[in-house]
Amino acid sequence: QSVLTQPPSVSGAPGQRVTISCTGSSSNIGAGYDVHWYQQLPGTAPKLLIYGNSNRPSGVPDRFSGSKSGTSASLAITGLQAEDEADYYCQSYDSSLSVPVVFGGGTKLTVL
Amino acid sequence: EVQLVESGGGLIQPGGSLRLSCAASGFTVSSNYMSWVRQAPGKGLEWVSVIYSGGSTYYADSVKGRFTISRDNSKNTLYLQMNSLRAEDTAVYYCARDQGFHYGMDVWGQGTTVTVSS
């Protein structure tokens, strides 16, 4: 059971828009901690996709965007492409646990 | 080029020990937060440990007392000493440069596989 809750799977057709939610609590996202998003393509290491809730590292297409509100965060992908098929993870921090870093359980994005 | 390369994984019997290494290039390990993250077969990412630039260390409850994170500044290398290994420690282990609360883990290694089995 992950501290941050993500839907196990989402899907969309090429060109469509999909969103992935990441729900936390008052001790992590709701406490003001930033949320980061990672993309993991099949058989590869995770890659930082969004940092600080809504910022894209250099090289990440602007089709990817992030937002945060209250105890939740969201990743949106517009203009869906076949190469976006991957696992997506949110990550934040928690003040109530003895561990400082928490991940969501991950969401598998399928491009139909 | 900024890069992390892990090594040291392998097949080990339950109760055994293993030391993972993560060699960095293009930046200084000791000046950064460095984390270990693992991924069990078919499962999601699980944070394991972090060492801050000041030397403070933290561990996931699942490995506390068994794993030790450290670094060798002269070799610019991060380590994870894993003792009393269990079947549930079987995973791909990634090291990552952790830029902290506002910037996330921006550089990841390719991962090294640890299999705990008799």
XYZ file of C-alpha atoms in Angstrom:
230
model
C 0.000 0.000 0.000
C 1.668 3.169 -1.219
C 1.460 6.417 0.718
C 0.555 8.203 -2.516
C -2.347 6.720 -4.477
C -2.363 6.506 -8.256
C -4.765 4.692 -10.588
C -3.188 1.423 -11.718
C -3.880 2.135 -15.356
C -5.136 4.747 -17.803
C -5.490 4.631 -21.549
C -6.134 6.896 -24.489
C -6.033 7.022 -28.238
C -3.293 8.826 -30.138
C -3.849 12.563 -30.062
C -6.063 12.472 -26.997
C -5.463 13.952 -23.563
C -5.078 11.826 -20.440
C -4.545 12.696 -16.810
C -3.006 10.696 -13.996
C -3.897 11.556 -10.438
C -1.731 11.263 -7.344
C -3.602 11.495 -4.067
C -1.847 12.026 -0.777
C -2.707 13.445 2.614
C -2.098 16.342 4.953
C 1.295 14.926 5.946
C 2.746 14.850 2.443
C 1.281 16.689 -0.547
C -1.135 18.606 1.660
C 1.726 19.718 3.895
C 3.136 21.697 1.006
C 5.767 19.294 -0.208
C 6.486 19.386 -3.911
C 5.443 16.551 -6.200
C 7.683 15.133 -8.881
C 6.740 12.814 -11.737
C 8.819 10.118 -13.383
C 8.351 8.239 -16.630
C 9.624 4.679 -16.907
C 9.675 3.219 -20.384
C 9.671 -0.585 -20.591
C 12.990 -2.063 -19.496
C 14.595 1.262 -18.657
C 15.403 3.370 -15.622
C 12.966 6.042 -14.459
C 13.359 9.516 -15.933
C 12.407 12.783 -14.265
C 9.441 14.165 -16.186
C 8.066 16.959 -13.985
C 9.704 18.517 -10.939
C 8.425 20.965 -8.376
C 4.781 20.202 -9.213
C 4.729 21.775 -12.660
C 8.210 22.283 -14.088
C 9.634 20.386 -17.039
C 13.332 19.490 -17.248
C 15.066 20.471 -20.440
C 14.106 18.142 -23.272
C 10.697 17.131 -21.946
C 7.987 18.063 -24.454
C 5.408 20.626 -23.406
C 2.748 17.975 -24.010
C 3.505 16.964 -20.432
C 2.274 19.191 -17.622
C 1.807 18.899 -13.902
C -0.348 20.562 -11.308
C -1.012 20.354 -7.594
C -3.951 21.318 -5.446
C -4.592 20.531 -1.815
C -3.648 16.941 -1.095
C -3.485 15.853 -4.734
C -1.429 16.321 -7.860
C -2.019 15.506 -11.494
C 0.007 14.754 -14.582
C -1.573 15.641 -17.915
C -0.417 14.408 -21.291
C -1.873 16.017 -24.387
C -1.491 14.930 -28.002
C -0.899 11.360 -26.877
C 1.744 9.488 -28.852
C 2.624 5.805 -29.048
C 5.993 6.499 -27.429
C 4.248 7.809 -24.314
C 3.239 4.264 -23.388
C 5.054 3.765 -20.100
C 4.689 3.624 -16.337
C 4.345 6.935 -14.519
C 5.166 7.538 -10.857
C 4.556 10.483 -8.584
C 6.932 11.185 -5.705
C 6.839 13.509 -2.736
C 7.880 13.689 0.894
C 6.170 12.928 4.175
C 6.511 14.506 7.585
C 4.711 11.807 9.537
C 6.827 8.857 8.570
C 10.349 7.974 9.551
C 11.179 7.915 5.862
C 11.438 11.192 4.024
C 10.677 10.059 0.464
C 7.440 8.486 -0.786
C 6.389 7.199 -4.200
C 3.009 6.493 -5.680
C 2.239 2.964 -6.764
C 2.604 3.826 -10.430
C 0.214 4.107 -13.368
C 0.503 2.141 -16.588
C -0.406 4.301 -19.580
C -1.612 2.382 -22.609
C -1.884 4.133 -25.965
C -4.707 2.430 -27.811
C 28.466 13.990 -19.244
C 26.534 13.508 -16.029
C 26.201 9.775 -15.452
C 25.664 7.102 -12.799
C 26.751 3.497 -13.259
C 25.726 0.833 -10.762
C 27.442 -2.490 -10.208
C 27.625 -5.270 -7.661
C 24.310 -6.990 -8.124
C 23.951 -10.737 -8.415
C 22.450 -13.905 -7.009
C 22.843 -14.281 -3.262
C 21.432 -16.715 -0.722
C 19.047 -15.558 2.007
C 20.978 -14.197 4.938
C 23.899 -13.207 2.758
C 25.517 -9.835 2.125
C 26.149 -7.765 -0.971
C 27.597 -4.329 -1.633
C 26.286 -2.237 -4.486
C 28.365 0.509 -6.031
C 27.277 3.572 -7.974
C 30.064 5.405 -9.775
C 29.324 8.993 -10.684
C 30.818 11.112 -13.436
C 30.221 14.712 -14.373
C 29.335 15.818 -10.856
C 30.493 15.343 -7.252
C 28.654 12.765 -5.164
C 29.568 14.373 -1.855
C 28.037 17.705 -2.871
C 24.643 16.184 -3.581
C 21.898 14.198 -1.968
C 22.113 10.641 -3.302
C 19.352 8.049 -3.068
C 18.882 4.354 -3.678
C 15.537 3.268 -5.108
C 14.539 -0.318 -5.834
C 11.939 -2.025 -7.968
C 10.850 -5.584 -7.276
C 9.903 -7.675 -10.314
C 6.642 -6.387 -11.763
C 6.232 -3.845 -8.961
C 6.552 -0.114 -8.496
C 9.383 2.055 -7.259
C 10.335 1.872 -3.595
C 12.645 4.398 -2.012
C 15.377 2.656 0.020
C 17.854 5.172 1.413
C 19.353 8.634 1.077
C 22.601 10.253 2.117
C 22.624 14.011 2.347
C 25.574 16.159 1.380
C 26.203 16.781 5.057
C 26.411 13.045 5.695
C 23.051 12.380 7.346
C 21.467 9.105 6.290
C 17.910 7.794 6.246
C 16.411 4.406 5.474
C 13.093 2.828 4.597
C 11.677 0.834 7.496
C 11.954 -2.323 5.401
C 15.768 -2.120 5.307
C 16.611 -0.225 8.481
C 19.261 -2.024 10.503
C 20.242 -4.226 7.563
C 21.351 -1.780 4.840
C 23.968 0.966 5.082
C 24.425 3.792 2.611
C 27.842 5.411 2.306
C 30.092 7.198 -0.133
C 33.775 7.359 -0.997
C 34.626 10.922 -1.912
C 38.005 9.978 -3.393
C 36.293 7.579 -5.796
C 33.193 9.729 -6.307
C 31.170 6.596 -5.637
C 28.036 5.802 -3.660
C 27.557 2.445 -1.949
C 24.789 0.349 -0.466
C 25.918 -2.370 1.900
C 23.144 -4.945 2.189
C 23.257 -7.498 4.997
C 20.849 -10.207 6.172
C 19.277 -10.281 2.751
C 15.775 -11.649 2.338
C 13.806 -12.903 -0.639
C 11.760 -9.712 -0.544
C 14.911 -7.686 -1.215
C 14.986 -9.126 -4.732
C 14.793 -6.127 -7.054
C 16.535 -3.878 -9.499
C 18.411 -1.284 -7.477
C 18.842 2.201 -8.897
C 20.998 4.995 -7.575
C 19.864 8.527 -8.256
C 21.069 12.053 -7.742
C 18.473 13.659 -5.543
C 18.229 17.407 -5.985
C 16.012 17.712 -2.954
C 12.525 18.856 -2.143
C 12.007 21.177 -5.069
C 13.865 19.461 -7.900
C 13.462 15.700 -7.563
C 15.782 12.891 -8.663
C 17.224 14.151 -11.903
C 19.905 11.603 -12.772
C 19.433 7.832 -12.546
C 21.711 4.892 -13.118
C 20.771 1.975 -15.327
C 20.129 -0.278 -12.337
C 21.700 -3.449 -10.988
C 19.748 -6.620 -10.261
C 19.831 -8.326 -6.895
C 18.273 -11.777 -6.610
C 17.977 -13.352 -3.171
C 17.273 -17.025 -3.505
C 18.539 -20.382 -2.316
